[in-house]
Short mmCIF file of C-alpha atoms in Angstrom, two decimals:
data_model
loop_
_atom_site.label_atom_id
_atom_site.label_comp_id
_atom_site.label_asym_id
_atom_site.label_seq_id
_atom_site.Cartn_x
_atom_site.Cartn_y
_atom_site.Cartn_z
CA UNK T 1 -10.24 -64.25 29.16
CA UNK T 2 -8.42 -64.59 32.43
CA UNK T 3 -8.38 -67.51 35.10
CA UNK T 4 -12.11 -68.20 36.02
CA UNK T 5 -12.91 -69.60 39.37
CA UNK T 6 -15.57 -72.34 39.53
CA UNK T 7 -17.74 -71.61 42.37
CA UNK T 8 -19.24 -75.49 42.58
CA UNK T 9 -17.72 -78.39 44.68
CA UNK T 10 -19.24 -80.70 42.15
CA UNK T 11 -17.15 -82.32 40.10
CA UNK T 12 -19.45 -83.54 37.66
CA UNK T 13 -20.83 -79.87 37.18
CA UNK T 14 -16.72 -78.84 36.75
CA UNK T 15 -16.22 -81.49 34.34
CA UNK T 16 -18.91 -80.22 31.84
CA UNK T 17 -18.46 -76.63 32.21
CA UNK T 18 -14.99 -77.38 31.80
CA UNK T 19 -15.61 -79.52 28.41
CA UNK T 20 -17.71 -76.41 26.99
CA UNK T 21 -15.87 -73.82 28.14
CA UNK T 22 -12.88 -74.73 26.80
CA UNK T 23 -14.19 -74.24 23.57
CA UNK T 24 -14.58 -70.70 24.13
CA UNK T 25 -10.87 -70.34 25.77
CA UNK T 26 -12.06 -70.29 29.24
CA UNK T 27 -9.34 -71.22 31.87
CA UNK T 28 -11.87 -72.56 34.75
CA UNK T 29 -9.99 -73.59 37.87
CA UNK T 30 -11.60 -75.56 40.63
CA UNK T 31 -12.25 -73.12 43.56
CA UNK T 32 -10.27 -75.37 45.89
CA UNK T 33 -7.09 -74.44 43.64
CA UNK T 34 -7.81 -70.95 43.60
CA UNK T 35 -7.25 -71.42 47.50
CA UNK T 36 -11.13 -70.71 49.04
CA UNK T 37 -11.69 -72.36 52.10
CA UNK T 38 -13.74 -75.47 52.00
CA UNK T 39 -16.96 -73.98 52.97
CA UNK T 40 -20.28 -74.67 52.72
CA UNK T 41 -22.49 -72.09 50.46
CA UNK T 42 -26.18 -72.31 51.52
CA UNK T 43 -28.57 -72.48 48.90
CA UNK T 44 -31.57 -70.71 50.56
CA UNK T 45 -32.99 -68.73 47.39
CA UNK T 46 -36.51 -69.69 46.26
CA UNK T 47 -35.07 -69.57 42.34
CA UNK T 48 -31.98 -71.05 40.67
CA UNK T 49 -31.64 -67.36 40.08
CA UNK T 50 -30.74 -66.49 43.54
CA UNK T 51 -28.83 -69.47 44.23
CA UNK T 52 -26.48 -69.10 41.12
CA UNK T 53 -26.23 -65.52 42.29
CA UNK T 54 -24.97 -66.36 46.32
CA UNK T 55 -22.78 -68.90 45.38
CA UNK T 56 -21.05 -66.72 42.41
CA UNK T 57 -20.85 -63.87 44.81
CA UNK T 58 -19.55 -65.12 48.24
CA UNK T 59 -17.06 -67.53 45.81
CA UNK T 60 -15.83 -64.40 44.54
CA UNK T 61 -15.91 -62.49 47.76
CA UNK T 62 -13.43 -65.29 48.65
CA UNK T 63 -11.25 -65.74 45.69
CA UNK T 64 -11.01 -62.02 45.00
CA UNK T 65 -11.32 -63.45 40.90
CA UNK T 66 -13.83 -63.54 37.89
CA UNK T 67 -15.75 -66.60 39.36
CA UNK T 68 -18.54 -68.43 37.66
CA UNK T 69 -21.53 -70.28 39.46
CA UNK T 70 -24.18 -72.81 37.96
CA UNK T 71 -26.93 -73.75 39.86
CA UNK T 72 -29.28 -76.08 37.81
CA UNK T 73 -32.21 -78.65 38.27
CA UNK T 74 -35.05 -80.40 36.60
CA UNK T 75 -38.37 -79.03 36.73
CA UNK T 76 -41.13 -82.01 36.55
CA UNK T 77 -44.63 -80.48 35.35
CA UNK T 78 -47.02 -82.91 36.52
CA UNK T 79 -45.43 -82.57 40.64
CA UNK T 80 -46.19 -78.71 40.27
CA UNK T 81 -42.51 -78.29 39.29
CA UNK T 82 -40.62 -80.31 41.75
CA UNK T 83 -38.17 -81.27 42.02
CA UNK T 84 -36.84 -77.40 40.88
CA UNK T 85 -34.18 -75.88 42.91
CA UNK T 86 -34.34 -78.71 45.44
CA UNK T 87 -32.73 -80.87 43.18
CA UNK T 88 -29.95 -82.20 44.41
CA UNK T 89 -31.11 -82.90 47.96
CA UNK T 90 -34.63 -84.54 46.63
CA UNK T 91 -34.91 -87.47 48.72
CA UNK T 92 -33.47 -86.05 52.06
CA UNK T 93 -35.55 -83.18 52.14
CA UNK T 94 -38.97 -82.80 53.49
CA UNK T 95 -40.34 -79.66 52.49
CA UNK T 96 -41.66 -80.73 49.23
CA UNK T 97 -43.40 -83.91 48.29
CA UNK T 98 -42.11 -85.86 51.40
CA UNK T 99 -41.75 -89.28 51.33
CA UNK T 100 -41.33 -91.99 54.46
CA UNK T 101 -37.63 -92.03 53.49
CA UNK T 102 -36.93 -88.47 54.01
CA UNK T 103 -34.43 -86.66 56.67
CA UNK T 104 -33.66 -83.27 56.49
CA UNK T 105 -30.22 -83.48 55.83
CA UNK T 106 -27.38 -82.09 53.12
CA UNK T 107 -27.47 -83.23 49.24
CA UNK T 108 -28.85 -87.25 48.83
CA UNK T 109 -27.40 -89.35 46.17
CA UNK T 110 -28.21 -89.44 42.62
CA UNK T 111 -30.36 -93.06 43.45
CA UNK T 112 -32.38 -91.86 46.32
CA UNK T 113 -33.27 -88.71 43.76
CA UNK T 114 -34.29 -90.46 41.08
CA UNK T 115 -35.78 -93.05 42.81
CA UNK T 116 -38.22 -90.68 44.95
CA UNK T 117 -38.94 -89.35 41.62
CA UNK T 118 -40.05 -92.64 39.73
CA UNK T 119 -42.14 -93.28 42.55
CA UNK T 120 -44.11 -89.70 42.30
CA UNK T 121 -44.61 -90.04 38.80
CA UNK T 122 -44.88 -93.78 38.17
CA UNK T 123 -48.86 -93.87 37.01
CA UNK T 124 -48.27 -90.33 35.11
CA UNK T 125 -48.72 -91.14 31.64
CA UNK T 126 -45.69 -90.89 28.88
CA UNK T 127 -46.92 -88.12 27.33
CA UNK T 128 -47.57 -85.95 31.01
CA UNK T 129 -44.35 -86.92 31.93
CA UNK T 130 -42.59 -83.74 30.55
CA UNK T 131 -39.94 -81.97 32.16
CA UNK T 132 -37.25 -79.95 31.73
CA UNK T 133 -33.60 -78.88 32.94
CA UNK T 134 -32.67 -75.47 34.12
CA UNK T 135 -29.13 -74.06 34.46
CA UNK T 136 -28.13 -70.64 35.84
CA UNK T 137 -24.62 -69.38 35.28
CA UNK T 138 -23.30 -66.27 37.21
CA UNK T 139 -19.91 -64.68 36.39
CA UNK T 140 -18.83 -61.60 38.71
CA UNK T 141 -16.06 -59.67 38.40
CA UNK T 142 -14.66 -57.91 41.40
CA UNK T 143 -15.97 -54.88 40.21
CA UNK T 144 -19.36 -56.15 40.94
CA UNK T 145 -20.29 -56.64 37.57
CA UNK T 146 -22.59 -59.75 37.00
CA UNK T 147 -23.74 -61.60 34.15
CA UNK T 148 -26.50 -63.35 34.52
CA UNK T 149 -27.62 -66.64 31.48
CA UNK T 150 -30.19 -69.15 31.87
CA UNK T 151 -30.40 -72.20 30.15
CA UNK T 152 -33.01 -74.91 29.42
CA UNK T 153 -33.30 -78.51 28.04
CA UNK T 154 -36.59 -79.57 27.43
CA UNK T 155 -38.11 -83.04 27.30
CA UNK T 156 -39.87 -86.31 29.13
CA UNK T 157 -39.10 -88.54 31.58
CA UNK T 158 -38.83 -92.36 31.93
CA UNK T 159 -39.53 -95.00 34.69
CA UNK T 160 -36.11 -96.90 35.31
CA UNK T 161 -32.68 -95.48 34.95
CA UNK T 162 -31.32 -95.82 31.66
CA UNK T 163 -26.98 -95.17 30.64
CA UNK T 164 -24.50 -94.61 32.98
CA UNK T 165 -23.31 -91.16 31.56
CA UNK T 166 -23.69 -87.53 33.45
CA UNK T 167 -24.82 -87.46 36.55
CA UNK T 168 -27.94 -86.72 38.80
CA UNK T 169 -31.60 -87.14 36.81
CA UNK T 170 -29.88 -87.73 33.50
CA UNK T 171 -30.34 -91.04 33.05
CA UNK T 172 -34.52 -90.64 33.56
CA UNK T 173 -34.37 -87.56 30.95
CA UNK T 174 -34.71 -87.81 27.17
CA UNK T 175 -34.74 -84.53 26.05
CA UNK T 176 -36.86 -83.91 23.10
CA UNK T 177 -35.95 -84.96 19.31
CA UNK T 178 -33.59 -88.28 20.63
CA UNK T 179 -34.78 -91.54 21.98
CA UNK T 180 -31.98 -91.98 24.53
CA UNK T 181 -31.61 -90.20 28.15
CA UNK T 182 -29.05 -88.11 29.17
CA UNK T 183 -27.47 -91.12 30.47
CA UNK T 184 -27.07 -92.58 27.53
CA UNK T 185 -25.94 -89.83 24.94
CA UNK T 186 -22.32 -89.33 24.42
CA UNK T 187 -21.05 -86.69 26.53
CA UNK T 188 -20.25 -84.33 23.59
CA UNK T 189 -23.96 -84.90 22.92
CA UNK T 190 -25.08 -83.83 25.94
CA UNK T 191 -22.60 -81.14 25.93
CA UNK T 192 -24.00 -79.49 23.14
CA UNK T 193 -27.74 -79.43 23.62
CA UNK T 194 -27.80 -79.53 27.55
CA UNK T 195 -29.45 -76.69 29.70
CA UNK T 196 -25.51 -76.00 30.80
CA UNK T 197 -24.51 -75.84 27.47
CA UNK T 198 -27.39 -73.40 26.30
CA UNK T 199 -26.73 -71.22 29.82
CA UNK T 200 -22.76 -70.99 28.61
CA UNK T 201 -23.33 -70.13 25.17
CA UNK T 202 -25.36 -67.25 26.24
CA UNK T 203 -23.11 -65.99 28.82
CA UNK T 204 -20.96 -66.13 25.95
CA UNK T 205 -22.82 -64.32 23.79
CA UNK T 206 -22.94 -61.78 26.42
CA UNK T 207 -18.95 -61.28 27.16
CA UNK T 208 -18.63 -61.08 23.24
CA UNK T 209 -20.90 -58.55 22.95
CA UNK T 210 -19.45 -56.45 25.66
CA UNK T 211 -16.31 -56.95 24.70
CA UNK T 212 -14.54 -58.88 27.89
CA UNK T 213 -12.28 -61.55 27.14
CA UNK S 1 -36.40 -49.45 28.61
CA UNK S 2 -38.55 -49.84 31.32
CA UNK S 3 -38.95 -47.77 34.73
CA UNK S 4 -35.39 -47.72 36.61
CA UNK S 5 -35.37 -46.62 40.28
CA UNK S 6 -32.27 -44.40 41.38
CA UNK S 7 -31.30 -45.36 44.77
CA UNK S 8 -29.88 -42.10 45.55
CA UNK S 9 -31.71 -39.45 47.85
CA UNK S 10 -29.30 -36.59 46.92
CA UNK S 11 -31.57 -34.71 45.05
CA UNK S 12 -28.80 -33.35 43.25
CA UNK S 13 -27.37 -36.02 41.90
CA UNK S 14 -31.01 -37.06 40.41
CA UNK S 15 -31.51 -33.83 38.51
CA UNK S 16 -27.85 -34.79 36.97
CA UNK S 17 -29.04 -37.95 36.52
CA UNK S 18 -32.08 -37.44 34.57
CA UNK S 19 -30.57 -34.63 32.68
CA UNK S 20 -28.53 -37.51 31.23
CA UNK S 21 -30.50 -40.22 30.81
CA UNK S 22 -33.48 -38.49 29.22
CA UNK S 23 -31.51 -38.29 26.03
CA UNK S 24 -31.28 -41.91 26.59
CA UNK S 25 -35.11 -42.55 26.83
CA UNK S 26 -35.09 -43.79 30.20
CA UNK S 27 -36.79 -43.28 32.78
CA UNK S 28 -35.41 -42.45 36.16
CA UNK S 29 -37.91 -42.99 39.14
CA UNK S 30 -36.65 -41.55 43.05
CA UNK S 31 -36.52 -44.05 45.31
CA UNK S 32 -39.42 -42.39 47.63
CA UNK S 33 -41.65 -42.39 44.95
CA UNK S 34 -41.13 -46.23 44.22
CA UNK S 35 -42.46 -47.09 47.42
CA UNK S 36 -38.63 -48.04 49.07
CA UNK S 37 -38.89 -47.33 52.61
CA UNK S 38 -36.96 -44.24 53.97
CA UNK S 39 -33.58 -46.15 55.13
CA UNK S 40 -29.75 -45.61 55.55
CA UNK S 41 -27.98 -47.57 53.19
CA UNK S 42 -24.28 -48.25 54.96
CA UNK S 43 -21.74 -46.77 52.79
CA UNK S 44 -18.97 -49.20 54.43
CA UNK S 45 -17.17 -49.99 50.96
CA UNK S 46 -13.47 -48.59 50.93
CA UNK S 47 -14.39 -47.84 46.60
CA UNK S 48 -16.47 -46.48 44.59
CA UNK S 49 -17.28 -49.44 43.57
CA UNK S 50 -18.12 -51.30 46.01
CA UNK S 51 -20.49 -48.27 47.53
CA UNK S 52 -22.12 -48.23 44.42
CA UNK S 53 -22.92 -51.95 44.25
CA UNK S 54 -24.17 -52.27 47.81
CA UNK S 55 -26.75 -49.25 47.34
CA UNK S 56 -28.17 -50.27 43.96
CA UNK S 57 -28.09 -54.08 45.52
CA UNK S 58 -30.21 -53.06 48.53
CA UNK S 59 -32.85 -50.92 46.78
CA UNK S 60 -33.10 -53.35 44.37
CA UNK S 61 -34.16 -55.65 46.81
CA UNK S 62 -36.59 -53.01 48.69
CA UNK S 63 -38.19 -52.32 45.31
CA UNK S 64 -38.13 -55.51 43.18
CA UNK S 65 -37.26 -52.83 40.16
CA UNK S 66 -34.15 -52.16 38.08
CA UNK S 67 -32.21 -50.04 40.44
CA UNK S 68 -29.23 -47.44 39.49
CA UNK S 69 -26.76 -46.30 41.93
CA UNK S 70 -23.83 -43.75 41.64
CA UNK S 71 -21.34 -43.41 43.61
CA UNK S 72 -19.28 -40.49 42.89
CA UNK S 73 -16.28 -38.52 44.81
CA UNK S 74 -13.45 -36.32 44.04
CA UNK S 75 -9.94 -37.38 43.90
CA UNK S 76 -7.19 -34.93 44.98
CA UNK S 77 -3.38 -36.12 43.74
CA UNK S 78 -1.60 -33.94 46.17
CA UNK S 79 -3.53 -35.16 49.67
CA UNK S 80 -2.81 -38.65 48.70
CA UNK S 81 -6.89 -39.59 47.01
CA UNK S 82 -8.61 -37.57 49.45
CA UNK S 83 -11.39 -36.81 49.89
CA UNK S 84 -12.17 -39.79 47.75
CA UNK S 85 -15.09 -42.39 48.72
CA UNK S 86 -15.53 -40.14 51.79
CA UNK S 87 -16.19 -37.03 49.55
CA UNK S 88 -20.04 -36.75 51.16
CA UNK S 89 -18.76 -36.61 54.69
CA UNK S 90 -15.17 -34.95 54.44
CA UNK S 91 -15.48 -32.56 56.87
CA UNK S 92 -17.33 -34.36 59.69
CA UNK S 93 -15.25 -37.43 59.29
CA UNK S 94 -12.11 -37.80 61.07
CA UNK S 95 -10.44 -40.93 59.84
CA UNK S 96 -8.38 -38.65 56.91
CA UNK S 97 -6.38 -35.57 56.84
CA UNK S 98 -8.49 -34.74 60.05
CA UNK S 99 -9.45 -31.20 61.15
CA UNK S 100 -9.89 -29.40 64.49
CA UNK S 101 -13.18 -29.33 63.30
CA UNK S 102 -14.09 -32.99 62.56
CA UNK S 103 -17.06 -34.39 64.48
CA UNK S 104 -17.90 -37.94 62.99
CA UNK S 105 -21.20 -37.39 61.88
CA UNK S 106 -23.14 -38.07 58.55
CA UNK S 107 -22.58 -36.24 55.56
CA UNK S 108 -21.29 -32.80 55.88
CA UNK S 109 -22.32 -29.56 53.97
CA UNK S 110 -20.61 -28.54 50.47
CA UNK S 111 -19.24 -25.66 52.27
CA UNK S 112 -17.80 -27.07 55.39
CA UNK S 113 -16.17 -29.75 52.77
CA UNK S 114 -15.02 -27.28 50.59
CA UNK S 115 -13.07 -25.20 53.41
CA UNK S 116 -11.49 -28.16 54.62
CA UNK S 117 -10.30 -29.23 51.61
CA UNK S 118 -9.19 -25.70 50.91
CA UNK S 119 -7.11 -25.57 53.80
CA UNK S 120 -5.35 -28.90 53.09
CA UNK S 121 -4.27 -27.31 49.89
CA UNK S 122 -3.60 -24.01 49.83
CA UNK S 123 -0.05 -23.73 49.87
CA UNK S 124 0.28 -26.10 47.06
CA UNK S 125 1.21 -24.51 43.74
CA UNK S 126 -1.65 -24.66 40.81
CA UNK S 127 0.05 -27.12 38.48
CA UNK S 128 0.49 -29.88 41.48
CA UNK S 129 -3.55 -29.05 42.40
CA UNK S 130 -4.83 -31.66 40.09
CA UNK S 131 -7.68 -33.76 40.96
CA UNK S 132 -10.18 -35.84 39.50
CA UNK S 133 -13.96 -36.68 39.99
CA UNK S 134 -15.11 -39.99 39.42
CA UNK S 135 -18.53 -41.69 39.36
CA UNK S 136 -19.23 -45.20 39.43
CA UNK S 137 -22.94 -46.45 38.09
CA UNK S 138 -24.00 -49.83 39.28
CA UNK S 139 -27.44 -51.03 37.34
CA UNK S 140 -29.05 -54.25 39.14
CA UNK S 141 -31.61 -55.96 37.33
CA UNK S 142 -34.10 -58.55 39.93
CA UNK S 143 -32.60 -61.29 38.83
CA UNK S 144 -28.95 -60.14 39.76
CA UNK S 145 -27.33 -59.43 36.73
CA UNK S 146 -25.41 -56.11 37.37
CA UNK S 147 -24.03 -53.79 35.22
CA UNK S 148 -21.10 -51.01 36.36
CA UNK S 149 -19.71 -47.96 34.28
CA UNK S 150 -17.17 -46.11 35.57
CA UNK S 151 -17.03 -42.15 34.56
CA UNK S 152 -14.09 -39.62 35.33
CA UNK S 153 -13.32 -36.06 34.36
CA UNK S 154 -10.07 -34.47 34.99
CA UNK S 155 -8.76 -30.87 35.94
CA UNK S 156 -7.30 -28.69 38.44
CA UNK S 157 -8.50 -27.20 41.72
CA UNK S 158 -8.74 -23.62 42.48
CA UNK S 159 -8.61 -22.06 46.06
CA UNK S 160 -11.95 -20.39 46.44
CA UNK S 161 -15.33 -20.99 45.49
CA UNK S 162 -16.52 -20.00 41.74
CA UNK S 163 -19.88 -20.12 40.49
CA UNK S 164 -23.35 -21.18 42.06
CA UNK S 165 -24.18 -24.11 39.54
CA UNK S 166 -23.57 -28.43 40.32
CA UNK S 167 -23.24 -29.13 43.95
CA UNK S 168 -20.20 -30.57 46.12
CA UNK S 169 -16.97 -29.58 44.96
CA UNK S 170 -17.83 -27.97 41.49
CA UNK S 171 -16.97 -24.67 42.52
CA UNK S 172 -13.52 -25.40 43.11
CA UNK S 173 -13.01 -27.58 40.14
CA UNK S 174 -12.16 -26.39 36.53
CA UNK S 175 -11.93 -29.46 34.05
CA UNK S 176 -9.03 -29.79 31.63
CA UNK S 177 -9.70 -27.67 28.44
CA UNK S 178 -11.83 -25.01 30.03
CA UNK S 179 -11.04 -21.92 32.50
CA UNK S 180 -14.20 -21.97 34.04
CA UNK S 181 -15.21 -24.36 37.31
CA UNK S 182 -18.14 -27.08 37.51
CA UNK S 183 -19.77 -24.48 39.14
CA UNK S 184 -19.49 -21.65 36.33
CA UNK S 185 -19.82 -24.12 33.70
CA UNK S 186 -23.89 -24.21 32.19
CA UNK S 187 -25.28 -27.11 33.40
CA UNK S 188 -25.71 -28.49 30.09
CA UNK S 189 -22.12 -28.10 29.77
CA UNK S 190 -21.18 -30.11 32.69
CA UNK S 191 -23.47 -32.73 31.87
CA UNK S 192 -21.64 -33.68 28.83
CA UNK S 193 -18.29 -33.62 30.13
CA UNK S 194 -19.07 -34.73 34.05
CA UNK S 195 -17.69 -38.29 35.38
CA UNK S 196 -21.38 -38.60 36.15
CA UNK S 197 -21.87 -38.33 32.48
CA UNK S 198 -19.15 -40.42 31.07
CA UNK S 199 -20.49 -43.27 33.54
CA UNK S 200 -24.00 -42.80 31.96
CA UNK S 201 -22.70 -43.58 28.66
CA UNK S 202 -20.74 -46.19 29.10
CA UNK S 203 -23.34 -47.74 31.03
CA UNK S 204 -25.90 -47.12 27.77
CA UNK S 205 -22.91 -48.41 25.58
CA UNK S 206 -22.91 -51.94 27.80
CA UNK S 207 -27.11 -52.04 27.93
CA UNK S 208 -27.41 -51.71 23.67
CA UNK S 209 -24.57 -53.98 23.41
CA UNK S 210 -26.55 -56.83 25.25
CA UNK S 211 -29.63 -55.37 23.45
CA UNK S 212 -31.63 -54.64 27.16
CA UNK S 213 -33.84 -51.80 26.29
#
């Protein structure tokens, strides 16, 4: 497999596709050292399809190299799937379950996200409180060619922020069959069940099977 | 395999098209008939490629369906590639090996194309007269994931037109192996050997290797 540019800014995001690519003898480089411009990508696609898709494709546009994009989120049943591909700017933006803190502005932080969230779902009971993680991962080659894997992580949410591991929701997620959050798993744990992990293994599967590498 | 819209209007080209992927069990659906409004796509790409991916891209989007697009040309050593990705509009298209005739319209007619490229060549001997035709076959599935095949078939170019079968160049074209031109050739014939072909299959090889069907 040659070089693979990352398409995300996120370093969190780098760090874990980098810990399971590697696995698979991926060489991911951070876009900014494949020399792309700093650049903001907007995310306007009603799907994480979509998104994964513009930000794989204008990366590689850029970087003229195999580039690889994730985007991800957690999908909350009982708030009609919020907070979905709106993630990572949760608290700052307005168009879905607004709250008197938000401005419509770029990404919030991790602790306005998950606290707007605790506050939506607060007098949901245990049980209802399901939820689970999506992950998208694009790879296009400057041919065109684009592979296309999803990846899930299913499981429930809890009220107050537990481990100081990952990143974004993962300390309110416990994904099913463990009695720790995402927060609190080791990081090879996490690794190998997370909705990035799953989304990986079956692009994978995929470059196997058609015989790139 | 479900229902897979071909993006193309040349009518030729579908006949070819379906000829092929019959065998295959799928089945091809025109454009018009899947309800994709009667547009121009822009064939701005400078490769196959890249023509192929931005017209199976954009009637994907127009038709929400798994979309095929070829983009095919023929490839003449001793005029430096030409006609090339401008094989469609070579003799109304002045920006290569341009002719007293040239007006920069749309596509041209086979036989306007043909003469030009008959006059470019003429004086060179038969062994230096090779050429190639290639095809490129971009598949685009909605949610992005995009497959290409490239196709080519090889051979030599002869200095008048032979035969009233295929379309384009295939009367002055005789692949390697035979005496007779794309043109002479039984259609059945050409549709084994054609770069049209050879893109087909290796686009079928990639679709039961990720087990789409």
């Amino acid at each position: 497999m040659k070089t693979i540019v990352a398409a995300t800014k996120n370093k969190h995001k780098i760090v874990e596709i980098e810990a399971i690519t590697s696995q698979f003898g991926m060489n991911i480089v951070p876009r900014d050292e494949a020399g792309v411009p700093d650049i903001e990508i907007p995310e306007t696609g009603k799907t994480f399809e979509e998104n994964s898709y513009i930000k794989a494709h204008e990366i590689m546009k850029l970087s003229g190299q195999i580039t690889i994009a994730d985007d991800s989120g957690l999908v909350v049943d009982c708030i009609e799937g919020a907070p979905g591909v709106y993630s990572a700017r949760f608290a700052t933006f307005p168009g879905i379950w607004p709250d008197e803190k938000d401005e419509d502005e770029a990404d919030s932080d991790d602790r306005d996200n998950n606290s707007k969230l605790i506050r939506l779902i607060k007098d949901v009971p245990y049980e209802q409180r399901t939820a689970h993680f999506v992950s998208v991962i694009t790879m296009v080659f400057p041919d065109g060619e684009t592979l296309v894997a999803r990846g899930e992580v299913h499981g429930h949410l809890v009220l107050e922020e537990r481990g100081k591991g990952g990143f974004g929701y993962d300390p309110l997620f416990v994904p099913l069959g463990y009695d720790r959050t995402f927060g609190e798993l080791p990081a090879e744990l996490k690794n190998s069940i997370s909705h990035r992990a799953n989304a990986l293994v079956s692009l994978k599967e995929k470059l196997e099977k058609l015989n790139i590498d």
